[in-house]
Amino acid sequence: MKIIVNGEPADTRAGTLADLLAELGLTGAMVATALNGAMVRAVKREATAISDGDRVEILAPMQGG
Amino acid sequence: MDAMTNNPGTLADPVEFYGTKVNSRLLLGTAQYPSPAILSEAIRASGAEIVTVSLRRESGAAKAGQSFWQLIRDLGVKVLPNTAGCKTVKEAVTTAEMARELFGTPWVKLEVIGEDDTLQPDVFGLVEAARILSRDGFEVFPYTTEDLVVAEKLIGAGCEVLMPWGAPIGSGRGLNNPYGLRSLRAHFPGVPLVVDAGVGVPSHAAAAMEMGYDAVLLNTAVAKAGDPVRMARAFARAIEAGREAVLADPMEVRDMAAPSTPVMGRAVLGQ
């Protein structure tokens, strides 16, 4: 399945957002997630299915002013 | 100043943001430092108790955000997440929601940018986003201009802190509109006001404090200094000096000279 992760095309076999984070080695990491422009809370990731063409954003703390 | 008791307060008085008292009146950004170690040392040297952070895309390989967060946690400071770079109300609101979950704080430095060259706030979007977020329980620190009417609208939208710019972000120009900033201070005597952005050197920060501003938020001026740690210390001192000066009630400015040395008793040595 082809999706967009953080603006880049990606191939995934993940069925849910939680699976996708596991595929990326980000299980347990301090990240916030959004699917197609809407935030998905951490507790909802396992129940959130991803589909072909979805846009996923995975954000982490970063330097800022 | 407390008019009833004529007590101007003391240097040690904390500043209060949404019920949280902090002693340092310097809020520091965390971007653009030469290294993580210098960032840590600069924050320590500044005495800042609040630092701004942002949210950016995390790569599974690099995990840069995870190590950055560890560094901030080790410093034991409060974080003020920002919505830097957001250009629409929707982007800013969604980013704020993600930041609240990630950092576990209702605080957000709300930026809705309206113009790329000046990074000037889109004050219309800002007020709208501030209203949405305040209703949703956020404690909004809006990055705004010195416009009085916009400030009124932000207060009406639920903001209990205002952060007018000194000058465009990263420009180092200082306080572009001292009259406007002074008017804002006079207009909102009870609202915590923070000059945010555009500060270049410690004297700019001191000037903001001398106007009666409650605090100064800056980043580039420290991060891009040749010696950020030393500059952090310089800003801390300037902010303290400006604060002490306003508590000391500065003299009135006059157009003409007034001799400071007594005229009485002066010898007549001419003809």
Short mmCIF file of C-alpha atoms in Angstrom, two decimals:
data_model
loop_
_atom_site.label_atom_id
_atom_site.label_comp_id
_atom_site.label_asym_id
_atom_site.label_seq_id
_atom_site.Cartn_x
_atom_site.Cartn_y
_atom_site.Cartn_z
CA MET A 1 0.00 0.00 0.00
CA LYS A 2 1.31 3.42 -0.91
CA ILE A 3 0.89 6.26 1.54
CA ILE A 4 2.60 9.58 2.27
CA VAL A 5 4.56 9.80 5.53
CA ASN A 6 5.81 13.22 6.52
CA GLY A 7 5.47 14.40 2.94
CA GLU A 8 7.42 11.48 1.41
CA PRO A 9 5.92 8.55 -0.53
CA ALA A 10 6.18 5.31 1.45
CA ASP A 11 5.27 1.65 0.98
CA THR A 12 3.76 0.01 4.00
CA ARG A 13 2.09 -3.20 5.11
CA ALA A 14 0.81 -1.53 8.26
CA GLY A 15 -2.92 -1.82 8.84
CA THR A 16 -3.12 0.81 11.56
CA LEU A 17 -1.31 3.93 12.63
CA ALA A 18 0.20 2.00 15.55
CA ASP A 19 1.53 -0.63 13.09
CA LEU A 20 3.06 2.12 10.98
CA LEU A 21 4.89 3.58 13.96
CA ALA A 22 6.20 0.09 14.77
CA GLU A 23 7.40 -0.34 11.17
CA LEU A 24 9.30 2.95 11.50
CA GLY A 25 10.83 2.01 14.83
CA LEU A 26 8.87 4.71 16.62
CA THR A 27 6.80 2.62 19.03
CA GLY A 28 7.00 4.29 22.40
CA ALA A 29 8.72 7.36 20.94
CA MET A 30 7.54 10.80 21.95
CA VAL A 31 5.58 11.69 18.84
CA ALA A 32 2.22 13.17 17.92
CA THR A 33 0.34 11.91 14.89
CA ALA A 34 -2.12 13.21 12.33
CA LEU A 35 -3.97 11.41 9.56
CA ASN A 36 -5.10 13.38 6.53
CA GLY A 37 -4.69 16.65 8.38
CA ALA A 38 -6.54 15.68 11.57
CA MET A 39 -4.81 14.83 14.81
CA VAL A 40 -4.99 11.22 16.01
CA ARG A 41 -4.42 10.86 19.74
CA ALA A 42 -1.94 8.27 20.96
CA VAL A 43 -4.71 6.18 22.51
CA LYS A 44 -6.53 6.02 19.17
CA ARG A 45 -3.60 4.86 17.04
CA GLU A 46 -4.29 1.14 17.35
CA ALA A 47 -7.88 1.64 16.29
CA THR A 48 -7.03 3.95 13.41
CA ALA A 49 -6.82 2.11 10.09
CA ILE A 50 -4.75 3.52 7.28
CA SER A 51 -5.65 3.22 3.64
CA ASP A 52 -4.00 3.62 0.28
CA GLY A 53 -3.17 7.27 -0.43
CA ASP A 54 -3.44 8.41 3.20
CA ARG A 55 -1.26 11.25 4.41
CA VAL A 56 0.35 10.65 7.77
CA GLU A 57 2.25 13.21 9.82
CA ILE A 58 4.52 12.08 12.65
CA LEU A 59 5.80 15.01 14.69
CA ALA A 60 8.29 15.19 17.53
CA PRO A 61 9.68 17.90 19.81
CA MET A 62 12.12 20.08 17.96
CA GLN A 63 14.14 23.25 18.49
CA GLY A 64 11.96 26.33 18.18
CA GLY A 65 11.87 30.02 18.93
CA MET B 1 3.16 49.98 40.80
CA ASP B 2 0.61 49.58 43.55
CA ALA B 3 -0.98 53.04 43.77
CA MET B 4 -2.53 52.47 47.20
CA THR B 5 0.69 51.69 48.97
CA ASN B 6 3.05 53.39 46.54
CA ASN B 7 4.97 50.12 46.55
CA PRO B 8 6.63 49.55 43.19
CA GLY B 9 7.43 45.93 44.01
CA THR B 10 10.79 44.28 44.15
CA LEU B 11 13.17 42.73 41.70
CA ALA B 12 12.36 39.36 43.20
CA ASP B 13 8.63 39.58 42.42
CA PRO B 14 7.70 36.78 40.07
CA VAL B 15 5.82 37.30 36.83
CA GLU B 16 2.63 35.30 36.48
CA PHE B 17 1.39 33.62 33.32
CA TYR B 18 -2.02 31.97 33.65
CA GLY B 19 -1.51 31.47 37.38
CA THR B 20 2.01 30.07 37.05
CA LYS B 21 4.64 32.19 38.74
CA VAL B 22 8.13 32.37 37.29
CA ASN B 23 11.09 34.30 38.59
CA SER B 24 13.04 34.79 35.38
CA ARG B 25 11.71 37.39 32.99
CA LEU B 26 13.72 36.01 30.10
CA LEU B 27 12.02 33.39 27.92
CA LEU B 28 14.46 31.71 25.58
CA GLY B 29 14.04 29.95 22.26
CA THR B 30 15.89 26.70 21.63
CA ALA B 31 16.65 26.93 17.88
CA GLN B 32 19.79 27.64 15.88
CA TYR B 33 22.44 27.01 18.54
CA PRO B 34 25.82 25.72 17.37
CA SER B 35 25.37 22.48 19.34
CA PRO B 36 23.06 20.82 21.87
CA ALA B 37 25.71 21.29 24.56
CA ILE B 38 25.87 25.05 23.91
CA LEU B 39 22.07 25.20 23.93
CA SER B 40 22.00 23.59 27.37
CA GLU B 41 24.71 25.82 28.71
CA ALA B 42 23.09 28.96 27.30
CA ILE B 43 19.74 28.10 28.88
CA ARG B 44 21.44 27.55 32.22
CA ALA B 45 23.42 30.80 31.92
CA SER B 46 20.29 32.75 31.02
CA GLY B 47 18.42 31.61 34.11
CA ALA B 48 15.35 31.17 31.89
CA GLU B 49 12.63 29.03 33.41
CA ILE B 50 10.54 28.87 30.24
CA VAL B 51 11.87 27.79 26.84
CA THR B 52 10.04 27.63 23.55
CA VAL B 53 10.00 24.45 21.52
CA SER B 54 8.30 23.40 18.32
CA LEU B 55 6.99 20.30 16.57
CA ARG B 56 8.60 19.00 13.43
CA ARG B 57 8.52 15.83 11.37
CA GLU B 58 10.33 12.94 13.03
CA SER B 59 12.30 10.48 10.98
CA GLY B 60 12.36 6.89 12.15
CA ALA B 61 16.06 6.67 11.36
CA ALA B 62 17.39 9.84 12.92
CA LYS B 63 14.98 10.26 15.85
CA ALA B 64 16.35 13.78 16.34
CA GLY B 65 13.32 14.84 18.32
CA GLN B 66 13.80 12.17 20.94
CA SER B 67 17.31 13.27 21.88
CA PHE B 68 16.31 16.94 21.82
CA TRP B 69 13.46 16.23 24.22
CA GLN B 70 15.78 14.37 26.58
CA LEU B 71 18.05 17.42 26.65
CA ILE B 72 15.15 19.77 27.51
CA ARG B 73 13.83 17.43 30.18
CA ASP B 74 17.24 17.26 31.81
CA LEU B 75 17.24 21.05 32.16
CA GLY B 76 14.05 20.97 34.21
CA VAL B 77 12.55 24.04 32.51
CA LYS B 78 8.93 24.69 31.57
CA VAL B 79 8.18 24.39 27.88
CA LEU B 80 6.12 26.77 25.81
CA PRO B 81 5.33 24.93 22.56
CA ASN B 82 4.92 27.13 19.51
CA THR B 83 3.00 26.88 16.27
CA ALA B 84 5.86 28.41 14.29
CA GLY B 85 5.44 28.43 10.55
CA CYS B 86 1.68 27.88 10.60
CA LYS B 87 -0.10 30.06 8.07
CA THR B 88 -3.71 29.09 8.54
CA VAL B 89 -6.03 28.86 11.52
CA LYS B 90 -6.52 25.13 10.89
CA GLU B 91 -2.78 24.41 10.80
CA ALA B 92 -2.18 26.40 13.96
CA VAL B 93 -5.07 24.80 15.87
CA THR B 94 -4.09 21.26 14.84
CA THR B 95 -0.44 21.91 15.70
CA ALA B 96 -1.48 23.28 19.10
CA GLU B 97 -3.58 20.19 19.77
CA MET B 98 -0.68 17.91 18.86
CA ALA B 99 1.67 19.95 21.05
CA ARG B 100 -0.71 19.73 24.00
CA GLU B 101 -0.76 15.95 23.78
CA LEU B 102 2.98 15.69 23.27
CA PHE B 103 4.15 18.11 25.95
CA GLY B 104 1.28 17.75 28.39
CA THR B 105 0.80 21.51 28.77
CA PRO B 106 -2.13 23.79 27.93
CA TRP B 107 0.35 26.56 27.10
CA VAL B 108 0.87 27.47 23.47
CA LYS B 109 2.79 30.27 21.82
CA LEU B 110 0.35 30.92 19.03
CA GLU B 111 1.84 32.01 15.73
CA VAL B 112 -0.22 32.46 12.59
CA ILE B 113 2.12 33.92 10.02
CA GLY B 114 0.68 36.21 7.38
CA GLU B 115 3.65 37.31 5.33
CA ASP B 116 6.91 35.55 4.47
CA ASP B 117 9.38 38.44 4.28
CA THR B 118 8.52 39.94 7.64
CA LEU B 119 6.96 36.87 9.30
CA GLN B 120 4.31 39.35 10.38
CA PRO B 121 1.44 37.79 12.28
CA ASP B 122 -1.83 37.34 10.41
CA VAL B 123 -3.74 39.06 13.18
CA PHE B 124 -7.15 38.06 11.80
CA GLY B 125 -6.24 34.37 11.80
CA LEU B 126 -4.50 34.84 15.14
CA VAL B 127 -7.63 36.15 16.86
CA GLU B 128 -9.75 33.37 15.37
CA ALA B 129 -7.29 30.64 16.36
CA ALA B 130 -6.91 32.17 19.84
CA ARG B 131 -10.67 32.04 20.32
CA ILE B 132 -10.91 28.40 19.23
CA LEU B 133 -7.99 27.32 21.41
CA SER B 134 -9.04 29.32 24.49
CA ARG B 135 -12.51 27.75 24.34
CA ASP B 136 -10.83 24.37 24.17
CA GLY B 137 -8.91 24.98 27.40
CA PHE B 138 -5.61 26.22 25.99
CA GLU B 139 -3.67 29.01 27.66
CA VAL B 140 -2.66 31.05 24.67
CA PHE B 141 0.44 33.26 24.40
CA PRO B 142 -0.30 35.07 21.12
CA TYR B 143 2.58 36.34 19.01
CA THR B 144 1.02 39.58 17.79
CA THR B 145 1.80 43.12 16.66
CA GLU B 146 1.60 46.19 18.89
CA ASP B 147 -1.85 47.04 17.47
CA LEU B 148 -4.15 48.04 20.35
CA VAL B 149 -7.37 46.94 18.68
CA VAL B 150 -5.97 43.52 17.84
CA ALA B 151 -4.79 43.26 21.44
CA GLU B 152 -8.32 44.03 22.67
CA LYS B 153 -9.70 41.33 20.39
CA LEU B 154 -7.14 38.82 21.68
CA ILE B 155 -8.12 39.60 25.27
CA GLY B 156 -11.77 39.19 24.24
CA ALA B 157 -10.86 35.84 22.68
CA GLY B 158 -9.60 34.62 26.04
CA CYS B 159 -5.88 35.50 26.02
CA GLU B 160 -4.46 36.50 29.41
CA VAL B 161 -0.98 37.22 28.06
CA LEU B 162 0.04 39.29 25.02
CA MET B 163 3.31 38.96 23.13
CA PRO B 164 3.80 41.88 20.73
CA TRP B 165 6.76 41.81 18.41
CA GLY B 166 9.65 44.22 18.80
CA ALA B 167 10.65 43.74 15.17
CA PRO B 168 10.42 40.90 12.61
CA ILE B 169 11.57 37.51 13.89
CA GLY B 170 15.32 37.05 13.58
CA SER B 171 15.94 40.62 12.41
CA GLY B 172 17.71 41.88 15.52
CA ARG B 173 16.36 45.37 14.88
CA GLY B 174 15.13 45.89 18.42
CA LEU B 175 11.97 47.84 19.24
CA ASN B 176 10.71 49.21 15.91
CA ASN B 177 7.78 51.08 17.36
CA PRO B 178 8.52 52.22 20.91
CA TYR B 179 5.51 54.52 20.91
CA GLY B 180 3.18 51.65 20.00
CA LEU B 181 4.72 49.35 22.60
CA ARG B 182 4.46 52.07 25.26
CA SER B 183 0.82 52.67 24.36
CA LEU B 184 0.09 48.97 24.64
CA ARG B 185 1.70 48.88 28.07
CA ALA B 186 -0.33 51.88 29.22
CA HIS B 187 -3.53 50.44 27.78
CA PHE B 188 -3.25 47.04 29.50
CA PRO B 189 -1.72 47.76 32.90
CA GLY B 190 -2.84 44.45 34.37
CA VAL B 191 -2.04 42.08 31.50
CA PRO B 192 1.33 40.32 31.40
CA LEU B 193 3.08 41.67 28.31
CA VAL B 194 6.09 40.01 26.72
CA VAL B 195 8.13 41.52 23.91
CA ASP B 196 8.64 38.62 21.54
CA ALA B 197 10.88 38.71 18.49
CA GLY B 198 13.24 41.16 16.86
CA VAL B 199 15.47 41.73 19.88
CA GLY B 200 19.12 41.88 18.82
CA VAL B 201 21.23 43.05 21.75
CA PRO B 202 20.73 43.27 25.52
CA SER B 203 20.01 47.02 25.43
CA HIS B 204 16.86 46.27 23.36
CA ALA B 205 15.67 43.92 26.09
CA ALA B 206 16.51 46.45 28.79
CA ALA B 207 14.54 49.10 26.90
CA ALA B 208 11.49 46.83 26.78
CA MET B 209 11.73 46.22 30.50
CA GLU B 210 12.19 49.96 31.18
CA MET B 211 8.86 50.51 29.39
CA GLY B 212 7.28 48.26 31.98
CA TYR B 213 7.10 45.08 29.95
CA ASP B 214 6.89 41.99 32.12
CA ALA B 215 9.30 39.80 30.19
CA VAL B 216 11.20 39.35 26.93
CA LEU B 217 11.23 36.32 24.66
CA LEU B 218 14.19 35.93 22.34
CA ASN B 219 16.14 33.30 20.50
CA THR B 220 18.34 34.32 17.57
CA ALA B 221 20.14 37.08 19.49
CA VAL B 222 21.56 34.46 21.83
CA ALA B 223 21.80 31.47 19.49
CA LYS B 224 23.59 33.36 16.72
CA ALA B 225 25.96 35.31 18.95
CA GLY B 226 29.62 34.38 18.64
CA ASP B 227 29.44 33.18 22.24
CA PRO B 228 25.83 32.23 22.99
CA VAL B 229 26.49 31.37 26.63
CA ARG B 230 28.04 34.74 27.37
CA MET B 231 25.25 36.50 25.44
CA ALA B 232 22.61 34.60 27.43
CA ARG B 233 24.19 35.92 30.59
CA ALA B 234 24.32 39.45 29.16
CA PHE B 235 20.61 39.34 28.36
CA ALA B 236 19.77 38.07 31.83
CA ARG B 237 21.61 41.03 33.34
CA ALA B 238 20.05 43.54 30.95
CA ILE B 239 16.56 42.30 31.71
CA GLU B 240 17.24 42.50 35.42
CA ALA B 241 18.66 46.02 34.99
CA GLY B 242 15.63 47.15 32.99
CA ARG B 243 13.29 45.67 35.56
CA GLU B 244 15.13 47.32 38.43
CA ALA B 245 15.06 50.62 36.53
CA VAL B 246 11.30 50.62 36.03
CA LEU B 247 10.81 49.79 39.70
CA ALA B 248 13.06 52.76 40.51
CA ASP B 249 10.71 55.13 38.59
CA PRO B 250 12.89 56.81 35.94
CA MET B 251 13.20 60.59 35.72
CA GLU B 252 11.16 62.63 33.26
CA VAL B 253 12.72 63.44 29.90
CA ARG B 254 13.18 67.20 29.20
CA ASP B 255 13.95 69.05 26.03
CA MET B 256 16.43 71.50 27.56
CA ALA B 257 19.39 71.08 29.83
CA ALA B 258 19.05 71.33 33.59
CA PRO B 259 22.35 71.63 35.45
CA SER B 260 22.98 68.76 37.78
CA THR B 261 25.70 70.59 39.66
CA PRO B 262 24.25 73.30 41.98
CA VAL B 263 24.43 76.82 40.54
CA MET B 264 24.32 78.41 43.99
CA GLY B 265 27.75 79.04 45.42
CA ARG B 266 29.48 78.98 42.10
CA ALA B 267 32.60 81.17 42.11
CA VAL B 268 32.69 84.17 39.79
CA LEU B 269 36.06 83.88 38.11
CA GLY B 270 35.44 85.95 35.01
CA GLN B 271 35.79 89.71 34.97
#
